[in-house]
Amino acid sequence: MERLGVSSSVRDRLVGGQSPQYKGSYGGFIVIGCFVDGVAEGQIDAQMQPISALRLLVNNDSDMWVLLSEIFIQL
C-alpha cells in the first residue's frame, strides 16, 4: 500500500535524510504497508496527513486477481 501526500515536503522529510523512516515509490508516493498472507494493511501516521491518494500496488505476476472486499478508514 502506498500513500500520496498533499505536500512533497512531508515526503522529503520521511523518505530522505540519513535515517529514512519510509521507502519512497514512484510518482511521489510513500510505501506504508504490504501484502501479508493475502491481506494488505498499513497505517498512516498523523505526520503523514493530509493525504491526496492511496494506491494498492502488486509487484509480482500472479494468476490471482485482487479483490477489494473491505476498506476501513478511521479518522
PDB file of C-alpha atoms in Angstrom:
ATOM      1  CA  MET A   1       0.000   0.000   0.000  1.00  0.00           C
ATOM      2  CA  GLU A   2       1.195   3.467  -0.784  1.00  0.00           C
ATOM      3  CA  ARG A   3       0.043   6.963   0.041  1.00  0.00           C
ATOM      4  CA  LEU A   4       0.462  10.286  -1.707  1.00  0.00           C
ATOM      5  CA  GLY A   5       0.527  13.418   0.376  1.00  0.00           C
ATOM      6  CA  VAL A   6      -0.649  16.891  -0.423  1.00  0.00           C
ATOM      7  CA  SER A   7       2.821  18.329   0.236  1.00  0.00           C
ATOM      8  CA  SER A   8       6.113  16.969  -1.104  1.00  0.00           C
ATOM      9  CA  SER A   9       7.969  18.419   1.906  1.00  0.00           C
ATOM     10  CA  VAL A  10       6.448  15.728   4.159  1.00  0.00           C
ATOM     11  CA  ARG A  11       7.613  13.017   1.748  1.00  0.00           C
ATOM     12  CA  ASP A  12      11.103  14.507   1.607  1.00  0.00           C
ATOM     13  CA  ARG A  13      11.334  14.506   5.410  1.00  0.00           C
ATOM     14  CA  LEU A  14      10.060  10.920   5.839  1.00  0.00           C
ATOM     15  CA  VAL A  15      11.946   9.332   2.929  1.00  0.00           C
ATOM     16  CA  GLY A  16      15.110  11.435   2.776  1.00  0.00           C
ATOM     17  CA  GLY A  17      17.877  12.068   5.234  1.00  0.00           C
ATOM     18  CA  GLN A  18      20.385   9.754   6.871  1.00  0.00           C
ATOM     19  CA  SER A  19      17.822   7.503   8.594  1.00  0.00           C
ATOM     20  CA  PRO A  20      14.658   7.466   6.472  1.00  0.00           C
ATOM     21  CA  GLN A  21      11.503   6.171   8.164  1.00  0.00           C
ATOM     22  CA  TYR A  22       9.774   5.016   4.970  1.00  0.00           C
ATOM     23  CA  LYS A  23      10.629   3.858   1.469  1.00  0.00           C
ATOM     24  CA  GLY A  24       9.696   6.124  -1.405  1.00  0.00           C
ATOM     25  CA  SER A  25       7.974   4.944  -4.565  1.00  0.00           C
ATOM     26  CA  TYR A  26       7.489   6.479  -7.993  1.00  0.00           C
ATOM     27  CA  GLY A  27       5.100   9.368  -8.501  1.00  0.00           C
ATOM     28  CA  GLY A  28       5.732  10.873  -5.063  1.00  0.00           C
ATOM     29  CA  PHE A  29       4.130   8.003  -3.119  1.00  0.00           C
ATOM     30  CA  ILE A  30       5.428   6.537   0.175  1.00  0.00           C
ATOM     31  CA  VAL A  31       5.181   2.802   0.923  1.00  0.00           C
ATOM     32  CA  ILE A  32       3.111   2.329   4.109  1.00  0.00           C
ATOM     33  CA  GLY A  33       2.287  -1.386   4.042  1.00  0.00           C
ATOM     34  CA  CYS A  34       2.465  -4.631   2.124  1.00  0.00           C
ATOM     35  CA  PHE A  35       0.656  -7.901   1.489  1.00  0.00           C
ATOM     36  CA  VAL A  36       0.998 -10.486   4.285  1.00  0.00           C
ATOM     37  CA  ASP A  37      -0.909 -13.762   3.879  1.00  0.00           C
ATOM     38  CA  GLY A  38      -3.097 -12.199   1.195  1.00  0.00           C
ATOM     39  CA  VAL A  39      -4.051  -9.108   3.204  1.00  0.00           C
ATOM     40  CA  ALA A  40      -2.655  -5.619   2.585  1.00  0.00           C
ATOM     41  CA  GLU A  41      -2.587  -3.418   5.655  1.00  0.00           C
ATOM     42  CA  GLY A  42      -0.930  -0.148   6.531  1.00  0.00           C
ATOM     43  CA  GLN A  43      -1.231   2.745   8.925  1.00  0.00           C
ATOM     44  CA  ILE A  44      -0.985   6.400   8.068  1.00  0.00           C
ATOM     45  CA  ASP A  45       0.726   8.247  10.895  1.00  0.00           C
ATOM     46  CA  ALA A  46      -0.507  11.685  11.872  1.00  0.00           C
ATOM     47  CA  GLN A  47       2.715  13.194  10.495  1.00  0.00           C
ATOM     48  CA  MET A  48       1.670  11.974   7.016  1.00  0.00           C
ATOM     49  CA  GLN A  49      -1.601  13.915   6.984  1.00  0.00           C
ATOM     50  CA  PRO A  50      -3.243  15.190   4.864  1.00  0.00           C
ATOM     51  CA  ILE A  51      -3.194  12.663   2.032  1.00  0.00           C
ATOM     52  CA  SER A  52      -4.489  13.034  -1.504  1.00  0.00           C
ATOM     53  CA  ALA A  53      -4.430   9.385  -2.701  1.00  0.00           C
ATOM     54  CA  LEU A  54      -3.937   5.768  -1.658  1.00  0.00           C
ATOM     55  CA  ARG A  55      -2.559   3.179  -4.077  1.00  0.00           C
ATOM     56  CA  LEU A  56      -2.585  -0.624  -3.913  1.00  0.00           C
ATOM     57  CA  LEU A  57       0.397  -1.910  -5.879  1.00  0.00           C
ATOM     58  CA  VAL A  58       1.032  -5.558  -6.794  1.00  0.00           C
ATOM     59  CA  ASN A  59       4.690  -6.233  -7.637  1.00  0.00           C
ATOM     60  CA  ASN A  60       4.538  -9.922  -8.617  1.00  0.00           C
ATOM     61  CA  ASP A  61       2.990 -11.746 -11.545  1.00  0.00           C
ATOM     62  CA  SER A  62       0.132 -13.972 -10.464  1.00  0.00           C
ATOM     63  CA  ASP A  63      -2.838 -15.861 -11.845  1.00  0.00           C
ATOM     64  CA  MET A  64      -4.897 -14.386  -8.995  1.00  0.00           C
ATOM     65  CA  TRP A  65      -6.878 -11.164  -9.066  1.00  0.00           C
ATOM     66  CA  VAL A  66      -7.029  -8.580  -6.304  1.00  0.00           C
ATOM     67  CA  LEU A  67     -10.484  -8.336  -4.804  1.00  0.00           C
ATOM     68  CA  LEU A  68     -11.062  -5.253  -2.716  1.00  0.00           C
ATOM     69  CA  SER A  69     -13.802  -6.505  -0.441  1.00  0.00           C
ATOM     70  CA  GLU A  70     -13.263  -4.325   2.591  1.00  0.00           C
ATOM     71  CA  ILE A  71     -11.698  -0.960   3.263  1.00  0.00           C
ATOM     72  CA  PHE A  72     -11.676   0.657   6.672  1.00  0.00           C
ATOM     73  CA  ILE A  73     -10.603   4.269   7.054  1.00  0.00           C
ATOM     74  CA  GLN A  74     -10.588   5.604  10.584  1.00  0.00           C
ATOM     75  CA  LEU A  75     -10.113   9.310  11.224  1.00  0.00           C
TER      76      LEU A  75
END
